[in-house]
mmCIF file of C-alpha atoms in Angstrom:
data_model
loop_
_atom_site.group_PDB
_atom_site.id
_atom_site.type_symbol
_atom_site.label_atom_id
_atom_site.label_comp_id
_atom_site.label_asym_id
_atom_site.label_seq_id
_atom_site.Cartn_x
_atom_site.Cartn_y
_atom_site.Cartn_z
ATOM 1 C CA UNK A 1 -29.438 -39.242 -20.434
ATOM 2 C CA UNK A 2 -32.801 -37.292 -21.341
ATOM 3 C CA UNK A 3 -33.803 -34.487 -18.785
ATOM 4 C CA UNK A 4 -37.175 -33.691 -17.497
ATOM 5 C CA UNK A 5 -38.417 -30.637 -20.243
ATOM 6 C CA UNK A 6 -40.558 -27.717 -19.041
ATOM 7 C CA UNK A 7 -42.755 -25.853 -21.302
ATOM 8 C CA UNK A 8 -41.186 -22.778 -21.763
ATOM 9 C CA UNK A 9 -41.565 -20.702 -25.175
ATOM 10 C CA UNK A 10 -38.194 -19.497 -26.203
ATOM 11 C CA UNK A 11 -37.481 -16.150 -26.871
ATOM 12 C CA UNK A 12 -34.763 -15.057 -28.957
ATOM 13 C CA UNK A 13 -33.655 -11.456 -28.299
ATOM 14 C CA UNK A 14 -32.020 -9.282 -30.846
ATOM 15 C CA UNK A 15 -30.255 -6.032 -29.744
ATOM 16 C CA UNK A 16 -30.120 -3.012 -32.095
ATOM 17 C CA UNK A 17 -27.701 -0.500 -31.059
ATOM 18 C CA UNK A 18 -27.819 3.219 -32.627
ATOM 19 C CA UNK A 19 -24.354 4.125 -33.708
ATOM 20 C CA UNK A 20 -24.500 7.322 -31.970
ATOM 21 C CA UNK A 21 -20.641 9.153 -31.686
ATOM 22 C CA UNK A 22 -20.439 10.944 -28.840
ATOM 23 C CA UNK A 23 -17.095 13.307 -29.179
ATOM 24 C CA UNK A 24 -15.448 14.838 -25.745
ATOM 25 C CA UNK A 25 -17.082 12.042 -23.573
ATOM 26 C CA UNK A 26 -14.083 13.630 -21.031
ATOM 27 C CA UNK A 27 -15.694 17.326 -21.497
ATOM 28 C CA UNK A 28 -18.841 15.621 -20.507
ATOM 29 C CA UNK A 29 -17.913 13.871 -17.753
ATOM 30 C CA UNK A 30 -16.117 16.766 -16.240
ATOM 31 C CA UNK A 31 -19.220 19.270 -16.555
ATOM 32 C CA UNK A 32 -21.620 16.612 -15.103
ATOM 33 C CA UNK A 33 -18.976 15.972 -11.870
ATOM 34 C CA UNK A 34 -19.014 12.140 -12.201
ATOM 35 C CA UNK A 35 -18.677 9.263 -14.311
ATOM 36 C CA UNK A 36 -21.595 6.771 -15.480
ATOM 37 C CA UNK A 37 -20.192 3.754 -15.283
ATOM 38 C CA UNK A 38 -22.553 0.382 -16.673
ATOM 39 C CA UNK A 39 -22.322 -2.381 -14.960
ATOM 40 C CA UNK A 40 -24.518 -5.999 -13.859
ATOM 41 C CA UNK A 41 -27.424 -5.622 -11.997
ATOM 42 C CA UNK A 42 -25.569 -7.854 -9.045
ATOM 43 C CA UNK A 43 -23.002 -10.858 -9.033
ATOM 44 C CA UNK A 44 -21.628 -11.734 -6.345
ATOM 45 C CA UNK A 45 -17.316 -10.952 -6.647
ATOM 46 C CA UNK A 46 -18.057 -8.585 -9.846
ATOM 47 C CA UNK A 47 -20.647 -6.134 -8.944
ATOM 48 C CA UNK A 48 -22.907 -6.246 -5.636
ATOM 49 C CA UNK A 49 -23.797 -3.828 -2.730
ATOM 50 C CA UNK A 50 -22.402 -3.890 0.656
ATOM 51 C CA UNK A 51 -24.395 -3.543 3.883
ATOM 52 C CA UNK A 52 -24.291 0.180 3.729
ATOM 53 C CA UNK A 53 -25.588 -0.423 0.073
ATOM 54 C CA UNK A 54 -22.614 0.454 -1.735
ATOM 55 C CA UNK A 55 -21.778 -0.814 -5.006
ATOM 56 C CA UNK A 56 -18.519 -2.988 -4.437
ATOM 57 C CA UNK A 57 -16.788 -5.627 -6.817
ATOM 58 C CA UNK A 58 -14.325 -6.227 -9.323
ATOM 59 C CA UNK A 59 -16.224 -4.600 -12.279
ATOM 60 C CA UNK A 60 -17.187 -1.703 -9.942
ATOM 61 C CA UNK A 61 -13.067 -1.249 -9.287
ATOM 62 C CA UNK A 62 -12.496 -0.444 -12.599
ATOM 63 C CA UNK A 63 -15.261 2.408 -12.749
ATOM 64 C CA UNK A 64 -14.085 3.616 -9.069
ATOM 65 C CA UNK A 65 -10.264 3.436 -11.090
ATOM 66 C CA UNK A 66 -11.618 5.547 -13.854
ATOM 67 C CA UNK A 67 -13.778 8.109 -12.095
ATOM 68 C CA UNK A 68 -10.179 8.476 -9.724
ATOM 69 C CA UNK A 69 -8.366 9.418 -12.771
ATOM 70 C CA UNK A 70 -10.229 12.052 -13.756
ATOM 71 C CA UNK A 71 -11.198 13.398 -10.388
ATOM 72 C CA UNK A 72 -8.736 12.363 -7.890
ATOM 73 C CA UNK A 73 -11.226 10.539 -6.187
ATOM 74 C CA UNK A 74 -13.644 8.122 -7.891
ATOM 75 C CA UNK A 75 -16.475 9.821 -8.196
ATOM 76 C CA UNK A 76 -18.963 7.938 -9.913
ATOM 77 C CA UNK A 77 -22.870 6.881 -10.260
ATOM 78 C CA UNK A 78 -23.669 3.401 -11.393
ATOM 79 C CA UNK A 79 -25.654 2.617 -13.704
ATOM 80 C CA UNK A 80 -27.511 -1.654 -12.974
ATOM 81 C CA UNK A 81 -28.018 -3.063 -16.799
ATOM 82 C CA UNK A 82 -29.106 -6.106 -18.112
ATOM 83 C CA UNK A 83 -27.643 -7.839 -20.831
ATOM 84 C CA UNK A 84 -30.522 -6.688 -22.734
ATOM 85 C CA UNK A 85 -29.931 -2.910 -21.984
ATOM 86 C CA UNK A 86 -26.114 -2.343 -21.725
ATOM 87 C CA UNK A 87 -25.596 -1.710 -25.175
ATOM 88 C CA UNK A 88 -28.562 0.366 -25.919
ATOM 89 C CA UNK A 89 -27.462 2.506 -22.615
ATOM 90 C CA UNK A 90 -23.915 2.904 -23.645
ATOM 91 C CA UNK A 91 -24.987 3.937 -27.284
ATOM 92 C CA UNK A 92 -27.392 6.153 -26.261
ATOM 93 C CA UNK A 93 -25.208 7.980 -23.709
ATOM 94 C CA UNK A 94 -26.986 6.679 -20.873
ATOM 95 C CA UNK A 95 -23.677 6.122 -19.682
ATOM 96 C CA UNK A 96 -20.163 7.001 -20.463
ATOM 97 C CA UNK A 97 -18.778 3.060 -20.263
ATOM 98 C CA UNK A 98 -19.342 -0.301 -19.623
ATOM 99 C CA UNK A 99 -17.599 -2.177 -17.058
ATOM 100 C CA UNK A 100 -19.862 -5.551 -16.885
ATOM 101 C CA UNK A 101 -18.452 -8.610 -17.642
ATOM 102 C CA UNK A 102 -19.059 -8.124 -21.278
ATOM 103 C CA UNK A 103 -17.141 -10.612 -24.328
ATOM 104 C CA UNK A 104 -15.653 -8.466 -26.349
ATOM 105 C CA UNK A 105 -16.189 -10.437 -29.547
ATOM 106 C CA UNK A 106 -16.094 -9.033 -33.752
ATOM 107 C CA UNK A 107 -19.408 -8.581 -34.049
ATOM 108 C CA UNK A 108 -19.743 -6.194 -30.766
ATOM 109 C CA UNK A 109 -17.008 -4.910 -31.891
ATOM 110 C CA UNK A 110 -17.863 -4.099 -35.602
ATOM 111 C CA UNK A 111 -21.207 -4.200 -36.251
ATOM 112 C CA UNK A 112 -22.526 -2.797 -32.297
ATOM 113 C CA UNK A 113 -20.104 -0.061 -32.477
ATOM 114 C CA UNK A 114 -18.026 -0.700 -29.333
ATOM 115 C CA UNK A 115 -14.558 0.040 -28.719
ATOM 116 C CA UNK A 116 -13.380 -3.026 -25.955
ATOM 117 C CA UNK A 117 -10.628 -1.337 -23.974
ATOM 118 C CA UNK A 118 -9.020 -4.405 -23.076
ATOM 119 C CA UNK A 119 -9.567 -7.230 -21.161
ATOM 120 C CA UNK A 120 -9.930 -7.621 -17.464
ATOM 121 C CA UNK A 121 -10.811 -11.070 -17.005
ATOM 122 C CA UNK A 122 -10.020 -14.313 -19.412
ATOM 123 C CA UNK A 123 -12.886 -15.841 -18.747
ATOM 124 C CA UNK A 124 -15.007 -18.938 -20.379
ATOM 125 C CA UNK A 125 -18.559 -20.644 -20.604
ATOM 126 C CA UNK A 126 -19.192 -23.342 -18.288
ATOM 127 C CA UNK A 127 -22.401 -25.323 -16.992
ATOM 128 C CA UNK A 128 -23.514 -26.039 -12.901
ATOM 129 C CA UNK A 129 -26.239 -28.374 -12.279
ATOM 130 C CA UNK A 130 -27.775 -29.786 -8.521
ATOM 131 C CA UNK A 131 -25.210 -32.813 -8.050
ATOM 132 C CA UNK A 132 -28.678 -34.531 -7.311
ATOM 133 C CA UNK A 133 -29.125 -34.952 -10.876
ATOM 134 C CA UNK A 134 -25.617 -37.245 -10.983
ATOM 135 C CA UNK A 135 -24.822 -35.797 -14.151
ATOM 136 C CA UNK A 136 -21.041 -35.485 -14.263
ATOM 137 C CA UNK A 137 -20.258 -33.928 -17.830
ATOM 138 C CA UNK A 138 -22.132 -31.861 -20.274
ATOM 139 C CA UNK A 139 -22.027 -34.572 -22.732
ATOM 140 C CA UNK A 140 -24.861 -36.105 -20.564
ATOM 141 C CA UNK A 141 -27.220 -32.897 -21.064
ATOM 142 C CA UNK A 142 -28.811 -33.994 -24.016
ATOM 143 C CA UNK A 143 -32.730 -32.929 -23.650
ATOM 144 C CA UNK A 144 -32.020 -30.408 -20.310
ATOM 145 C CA UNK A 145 -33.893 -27.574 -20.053
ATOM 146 C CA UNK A 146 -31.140 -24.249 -19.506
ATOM 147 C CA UNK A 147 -31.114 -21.187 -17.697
ATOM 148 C CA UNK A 148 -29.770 -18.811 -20.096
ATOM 149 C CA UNK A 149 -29.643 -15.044 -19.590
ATOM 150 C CA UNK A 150 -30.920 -13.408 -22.882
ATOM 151 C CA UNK A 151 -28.995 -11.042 -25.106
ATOM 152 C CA UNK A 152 -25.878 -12.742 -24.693
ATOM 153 C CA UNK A 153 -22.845 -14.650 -26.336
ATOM 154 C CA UNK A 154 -23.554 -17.408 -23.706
ATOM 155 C CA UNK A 155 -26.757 -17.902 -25.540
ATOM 156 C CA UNK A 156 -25.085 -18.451 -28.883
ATOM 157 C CA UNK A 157 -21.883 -20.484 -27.453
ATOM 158 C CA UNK A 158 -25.219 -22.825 -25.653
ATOM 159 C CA UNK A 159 -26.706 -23.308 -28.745
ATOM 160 C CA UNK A 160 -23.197 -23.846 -30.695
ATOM 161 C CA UNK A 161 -22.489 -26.413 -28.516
ATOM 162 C CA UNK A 162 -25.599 -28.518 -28.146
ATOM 163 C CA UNK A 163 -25.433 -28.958 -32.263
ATOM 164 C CA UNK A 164 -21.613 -29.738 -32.679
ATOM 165 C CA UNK A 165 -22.657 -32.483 -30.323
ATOM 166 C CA UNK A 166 -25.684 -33.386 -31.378
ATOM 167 C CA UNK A 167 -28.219 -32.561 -28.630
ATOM 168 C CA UNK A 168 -31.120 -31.414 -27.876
ATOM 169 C CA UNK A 169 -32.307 -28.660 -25.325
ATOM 170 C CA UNK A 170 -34.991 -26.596 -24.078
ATOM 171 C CA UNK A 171 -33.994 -22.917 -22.924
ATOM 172 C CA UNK A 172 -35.458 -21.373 -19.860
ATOM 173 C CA UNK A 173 -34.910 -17.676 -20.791
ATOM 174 C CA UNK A 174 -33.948 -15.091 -18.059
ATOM 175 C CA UNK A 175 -32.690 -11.300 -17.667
ATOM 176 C CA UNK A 176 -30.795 -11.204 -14.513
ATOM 177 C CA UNK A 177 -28.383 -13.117 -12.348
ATOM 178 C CA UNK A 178 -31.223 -12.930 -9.371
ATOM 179 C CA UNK A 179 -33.635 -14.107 -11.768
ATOM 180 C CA UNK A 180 -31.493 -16.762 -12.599
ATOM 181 C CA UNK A 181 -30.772 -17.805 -9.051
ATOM 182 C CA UNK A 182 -34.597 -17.982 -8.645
ATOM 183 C CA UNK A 183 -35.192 -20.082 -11.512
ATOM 184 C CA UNK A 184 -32.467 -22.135 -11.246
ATOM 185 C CA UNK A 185 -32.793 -22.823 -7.469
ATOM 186 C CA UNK A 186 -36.937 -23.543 -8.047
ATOM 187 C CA UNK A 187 -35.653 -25.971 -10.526
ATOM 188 C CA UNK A 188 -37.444 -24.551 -13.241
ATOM 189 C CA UNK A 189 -34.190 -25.225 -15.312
ATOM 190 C CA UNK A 190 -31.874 -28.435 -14.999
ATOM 191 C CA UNK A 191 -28.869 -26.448 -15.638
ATOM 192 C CA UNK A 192 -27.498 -23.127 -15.497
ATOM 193 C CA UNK A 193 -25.066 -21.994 -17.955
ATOM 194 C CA UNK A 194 -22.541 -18.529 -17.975
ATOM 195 C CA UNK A 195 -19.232 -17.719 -17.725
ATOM 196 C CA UNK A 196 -17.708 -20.080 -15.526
ATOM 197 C CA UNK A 197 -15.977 -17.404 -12.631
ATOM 198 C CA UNK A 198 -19.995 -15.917 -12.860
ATOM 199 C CA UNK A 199 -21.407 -20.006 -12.006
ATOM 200 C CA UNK A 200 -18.754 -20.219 -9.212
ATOM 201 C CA UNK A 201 -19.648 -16.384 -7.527
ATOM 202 C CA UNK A 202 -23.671 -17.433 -7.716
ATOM 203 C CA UNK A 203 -22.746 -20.565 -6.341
ATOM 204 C CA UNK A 204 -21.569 -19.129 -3.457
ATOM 205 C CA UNK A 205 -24.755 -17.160 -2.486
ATOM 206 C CA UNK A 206 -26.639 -20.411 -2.939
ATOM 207 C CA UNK A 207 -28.449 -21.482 0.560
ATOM 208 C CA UNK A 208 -25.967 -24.923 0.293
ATOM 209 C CA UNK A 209 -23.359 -24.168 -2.477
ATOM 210 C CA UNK A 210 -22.035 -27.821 -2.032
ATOM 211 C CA UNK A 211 -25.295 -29.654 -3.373
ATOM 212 C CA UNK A 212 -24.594 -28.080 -6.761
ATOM 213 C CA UNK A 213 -21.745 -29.275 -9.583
ATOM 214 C CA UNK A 214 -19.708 -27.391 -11.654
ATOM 215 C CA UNK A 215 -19.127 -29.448 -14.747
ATOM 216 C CA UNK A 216 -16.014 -30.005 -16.083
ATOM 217 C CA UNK A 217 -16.616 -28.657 -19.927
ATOM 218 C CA UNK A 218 -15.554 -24.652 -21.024
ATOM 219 C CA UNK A 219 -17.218 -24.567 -24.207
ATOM 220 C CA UNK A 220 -16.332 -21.068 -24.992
ATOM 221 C CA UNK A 221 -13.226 -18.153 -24.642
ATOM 222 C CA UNK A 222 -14.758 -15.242 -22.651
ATOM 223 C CA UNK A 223 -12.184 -12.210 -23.240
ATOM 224 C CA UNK A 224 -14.473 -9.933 -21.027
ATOM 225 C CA UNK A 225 -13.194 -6.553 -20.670
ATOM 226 C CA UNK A 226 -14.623 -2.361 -20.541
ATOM 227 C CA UNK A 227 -16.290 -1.063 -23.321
ATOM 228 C CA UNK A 228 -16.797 2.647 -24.865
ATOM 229 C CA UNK A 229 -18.996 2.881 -27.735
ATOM 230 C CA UNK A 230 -16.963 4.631 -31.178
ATOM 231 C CA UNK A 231 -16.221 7.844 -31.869
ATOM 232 C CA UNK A 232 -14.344 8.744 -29.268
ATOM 233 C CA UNK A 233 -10.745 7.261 -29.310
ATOM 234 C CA UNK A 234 -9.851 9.575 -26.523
ATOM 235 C CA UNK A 235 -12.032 8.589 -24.468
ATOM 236 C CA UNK A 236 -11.525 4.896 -25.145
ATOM 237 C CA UNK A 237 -7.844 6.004 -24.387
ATOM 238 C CA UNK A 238 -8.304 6.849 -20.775
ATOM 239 C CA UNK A 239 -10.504 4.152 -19.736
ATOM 240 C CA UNK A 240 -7.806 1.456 -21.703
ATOM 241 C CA UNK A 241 -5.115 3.332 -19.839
ATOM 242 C CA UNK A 242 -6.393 3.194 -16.617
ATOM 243 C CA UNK A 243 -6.835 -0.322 -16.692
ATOM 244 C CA UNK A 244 -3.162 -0.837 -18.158
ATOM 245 C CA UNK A 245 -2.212 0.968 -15.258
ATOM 246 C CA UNK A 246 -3.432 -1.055 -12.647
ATOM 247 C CA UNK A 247 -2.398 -4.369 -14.248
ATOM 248 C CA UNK A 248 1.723 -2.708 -14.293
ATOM 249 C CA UNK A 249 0.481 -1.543 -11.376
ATOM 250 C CA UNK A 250 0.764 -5.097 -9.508
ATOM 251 C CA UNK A 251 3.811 -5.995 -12.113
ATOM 252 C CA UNK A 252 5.904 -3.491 -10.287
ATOM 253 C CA UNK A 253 4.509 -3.868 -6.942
ATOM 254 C CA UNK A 254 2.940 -0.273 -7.031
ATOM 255 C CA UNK A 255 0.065 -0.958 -4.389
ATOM 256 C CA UNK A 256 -2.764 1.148 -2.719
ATOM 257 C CA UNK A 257 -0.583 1.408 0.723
ATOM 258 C CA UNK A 258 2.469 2.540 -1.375
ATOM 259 C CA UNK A 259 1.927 4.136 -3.845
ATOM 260 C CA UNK A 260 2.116 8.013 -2.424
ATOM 261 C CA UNK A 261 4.894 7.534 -1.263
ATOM 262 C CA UNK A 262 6.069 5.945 -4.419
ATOM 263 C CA UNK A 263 5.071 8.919 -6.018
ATOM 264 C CA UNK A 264 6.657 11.441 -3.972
ATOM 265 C CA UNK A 265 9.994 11.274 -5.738
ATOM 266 C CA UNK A 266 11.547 9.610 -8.931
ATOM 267 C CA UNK A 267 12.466 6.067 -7.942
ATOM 268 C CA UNK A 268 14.968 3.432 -10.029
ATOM 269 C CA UNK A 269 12.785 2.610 -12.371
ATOM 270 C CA UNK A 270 11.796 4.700 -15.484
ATOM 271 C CA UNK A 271 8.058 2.847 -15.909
ATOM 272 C CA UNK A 272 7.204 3.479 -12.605
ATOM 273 C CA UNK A 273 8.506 6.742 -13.064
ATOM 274 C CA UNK A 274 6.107 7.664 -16.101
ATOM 275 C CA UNK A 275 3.371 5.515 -14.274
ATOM 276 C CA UNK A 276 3.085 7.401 -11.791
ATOM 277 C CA UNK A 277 4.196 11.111 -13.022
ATOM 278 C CA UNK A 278 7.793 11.694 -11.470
ATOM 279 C CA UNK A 279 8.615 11.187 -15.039
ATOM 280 C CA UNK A 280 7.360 13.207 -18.117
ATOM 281 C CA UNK A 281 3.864 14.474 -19.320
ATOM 282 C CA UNK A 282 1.822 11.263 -19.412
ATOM 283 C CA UNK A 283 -0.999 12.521 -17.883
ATOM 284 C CA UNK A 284 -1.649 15.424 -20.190
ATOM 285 C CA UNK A 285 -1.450 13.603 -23.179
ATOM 286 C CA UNK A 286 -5.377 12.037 -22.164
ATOM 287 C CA UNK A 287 -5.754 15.385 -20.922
ATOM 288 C CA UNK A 288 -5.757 14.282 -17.089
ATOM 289 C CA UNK A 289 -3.317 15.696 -14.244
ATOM 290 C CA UNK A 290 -0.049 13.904 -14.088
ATOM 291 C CA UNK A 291 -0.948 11.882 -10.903
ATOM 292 C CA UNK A 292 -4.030 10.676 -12.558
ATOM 293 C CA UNK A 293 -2.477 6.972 -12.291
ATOM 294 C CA UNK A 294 -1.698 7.440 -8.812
ATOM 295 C CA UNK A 295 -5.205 8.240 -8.091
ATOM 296 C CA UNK A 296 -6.414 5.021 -9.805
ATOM 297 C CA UNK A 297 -4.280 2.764 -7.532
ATOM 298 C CA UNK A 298 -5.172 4.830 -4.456
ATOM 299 C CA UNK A 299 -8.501 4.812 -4.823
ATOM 300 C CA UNK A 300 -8.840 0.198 -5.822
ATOM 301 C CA UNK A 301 -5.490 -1.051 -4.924
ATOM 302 C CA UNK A 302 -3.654 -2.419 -8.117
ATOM 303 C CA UNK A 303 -5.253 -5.347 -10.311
ATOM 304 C CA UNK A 304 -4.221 -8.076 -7.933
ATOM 305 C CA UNK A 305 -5.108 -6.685 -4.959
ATOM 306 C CA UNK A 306 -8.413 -5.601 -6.503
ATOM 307 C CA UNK A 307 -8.398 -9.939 -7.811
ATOM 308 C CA UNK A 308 -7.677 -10.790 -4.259
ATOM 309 C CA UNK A 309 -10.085 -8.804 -2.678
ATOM 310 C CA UNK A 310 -13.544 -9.690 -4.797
ATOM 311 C CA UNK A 311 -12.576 -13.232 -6.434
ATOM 312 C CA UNK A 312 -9.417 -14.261 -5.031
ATOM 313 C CA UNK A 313 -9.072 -17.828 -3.012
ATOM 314 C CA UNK A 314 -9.900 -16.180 0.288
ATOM 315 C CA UNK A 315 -13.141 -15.074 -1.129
ATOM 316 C CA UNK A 316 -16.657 -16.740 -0.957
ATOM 317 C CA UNK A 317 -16.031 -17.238 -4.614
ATOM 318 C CA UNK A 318 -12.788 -18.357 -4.058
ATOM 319 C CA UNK A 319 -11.187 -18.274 -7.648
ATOM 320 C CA UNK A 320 -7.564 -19.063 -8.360
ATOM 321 C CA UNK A 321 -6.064 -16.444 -10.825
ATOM 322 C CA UNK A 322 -5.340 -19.023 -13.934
ATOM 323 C CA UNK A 323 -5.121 -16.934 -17.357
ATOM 324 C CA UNK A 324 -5.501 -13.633 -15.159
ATOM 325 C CA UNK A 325 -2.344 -14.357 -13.189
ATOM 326 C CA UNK A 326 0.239 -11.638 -14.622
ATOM 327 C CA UNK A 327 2.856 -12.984 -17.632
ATOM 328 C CA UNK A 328 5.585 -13.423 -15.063
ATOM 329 C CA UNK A 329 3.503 -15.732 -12.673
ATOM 330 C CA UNK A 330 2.428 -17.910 -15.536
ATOM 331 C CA UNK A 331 -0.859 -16.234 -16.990
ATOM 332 C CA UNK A 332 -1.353 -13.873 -20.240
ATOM 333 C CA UNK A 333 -2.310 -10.646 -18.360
ATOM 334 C CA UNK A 334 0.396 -7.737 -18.875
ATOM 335 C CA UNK A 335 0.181 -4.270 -20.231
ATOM 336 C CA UNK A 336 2.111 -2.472 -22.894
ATOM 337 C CA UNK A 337 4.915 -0.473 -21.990
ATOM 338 C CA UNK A 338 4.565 2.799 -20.099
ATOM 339 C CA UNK A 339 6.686 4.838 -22.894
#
């Protein structure tokens, strides 16, 4: 079916990253008394502010996680970027990491200078349209005009997938997730394309979430995980670490009620152990105190709990964990070995 076009003029927005190193990102962190943590400018589950107007969410965890490691509480500012600006921010030292649902991909990886310190959420690029329009696949897009944030792989995957398949479409270009709920909502745009878990948290701040259609088709894997910028592999090391941590974290049932007291003495198992600093000099080897893990989980609950709490099925957003369950429940997530 052919959708109604608007006249929009596409834009297509390069990003040019300085390679800038930054050595001893830790000795800078620790002089300045907080982290600078990057993340989204507000999405509902992943980064958004309460009613006191604190930043909460499942990106916002992971910088809470880090800032607890190195301080013993998470002391942290954040830093709102646009998919435009995260890159230039992180490069230029702006801030210290990114935790914004970014795709770690070979090009961001290579050629933008970033070091991805793993992957928080499998994630992948889906469509949502107003179930007025009776479209139930997004074979039956050809000619739609699409929301599409600029600056990101979802803008490549879109255009990807409209020529394997032979379509046609007209983009709607926008910056933010509240620009794209404005847009989209106005109907300026017949469909709204991003990472699937991102379509189902706006959906749920829509005024009547059930008049609008997730479609069936991921066209796209979305590995999205924290990113450092190079230079710094220590720095990279904490920041992989502490997310490691929380994902053996839920693995052994470490949890943000327990673990003190898990930590008060050597227990039966030797990971836990060396998780959680009853057992040998881990901490010191990233140059943090030897509870620095326990101060992680303390501070954000381990990964599922942090899951349950922002995305989980009890949520407004109300996502099942799929790929992000843990190895042993049937998903890919686990960490390497606590050695």
């Amino acid at each position: 079916m052919k959708l109604t076009k608007l006249a929009i003029a596409a834009g297509v927005t390069g990003v040019c990253v300085a390679g800038a190193a930054h050595a001893a990102t830790l000795d800078d962190v620790k002089a300045r008394g907080q982290l600078r943590c990057g993340i989204n400018t507000g999405i509902p589950g992943f980064a958004f502010t309460d009613q006191q107007g604190n930043w909460q969410g499942f990106d916002v965890a992971l910088c809470k996680a880090v800032g607890a490691a190195i301080f013993g509480e998470p002391k942290v500012e954040y830093v709102s970027l646009t998919g435009k600006t995260r890159f230039t921010a992180l490069a230029s030292g702006e801030v210290d990491m990114l935790s914004r649902n970014t795709t770690w991909t070979y090009s961001r990886d290579t050629d933008l200078k970033l070091d991805f310190a793993g992957v928080n959420y499998y994630d992948g690029q889906g469509f949502i349209v107003p179930k007025a329009l009776g479209v139930t696949s997004a074979m039956e897009l050809d000619g739609a005009t699409v929301c599409i944030q600029t600056g990101t792989t979802t803008e490549l995957n879109l255009a990807d997938f409209f020529r394997a398949n032979d379509m046609s479409y007209e983009p709607v270009p926008i910056e933010t997730e509240t620009e794209a709920k404005e847009k989209f909502l106005a109907n300026a745009c017949d469909v709204y394309t991003t990472d699937a878990s991102g379509l189902a948290a706006t959906r749920s701040s829509y005024p009547n979430p059930k008049d609008y259609v997730i479609l069936p088709e991921i066209i796209s894997k979305e590995p999205l995980g924290p990113a450092v910028r190079h230079g710094d592999n220590d720095w990279g090391d904490i920041v992989r670490w502490t997310l490691n941590a929380l994902i053996v974290a839920e693995e052994k049932g470490v949890t943000a009620e327990n673990v003190k007291d898990m930590a008060s003495a050597p227990g039966d198992d030797p990971e836990v152990n060396r998780l959680l600093g009853t057992e040998g000099e881990y901490g010191s080897m990233m140059g943090l105190d030897k509870d620095w893990a326990v101060n992680a989980i303390a501070a954000t609950g381990n990964y599922g709990e942090i899951f349950d709490a922002y995305l989980g099925p009890d949520t407004d957003i109300g996502l099942e964990r799929g790929l992000n369950a843990l190895y042993t429940d049937g998903g890919i997530l686990y960490s390497p070995p606590f050695r």
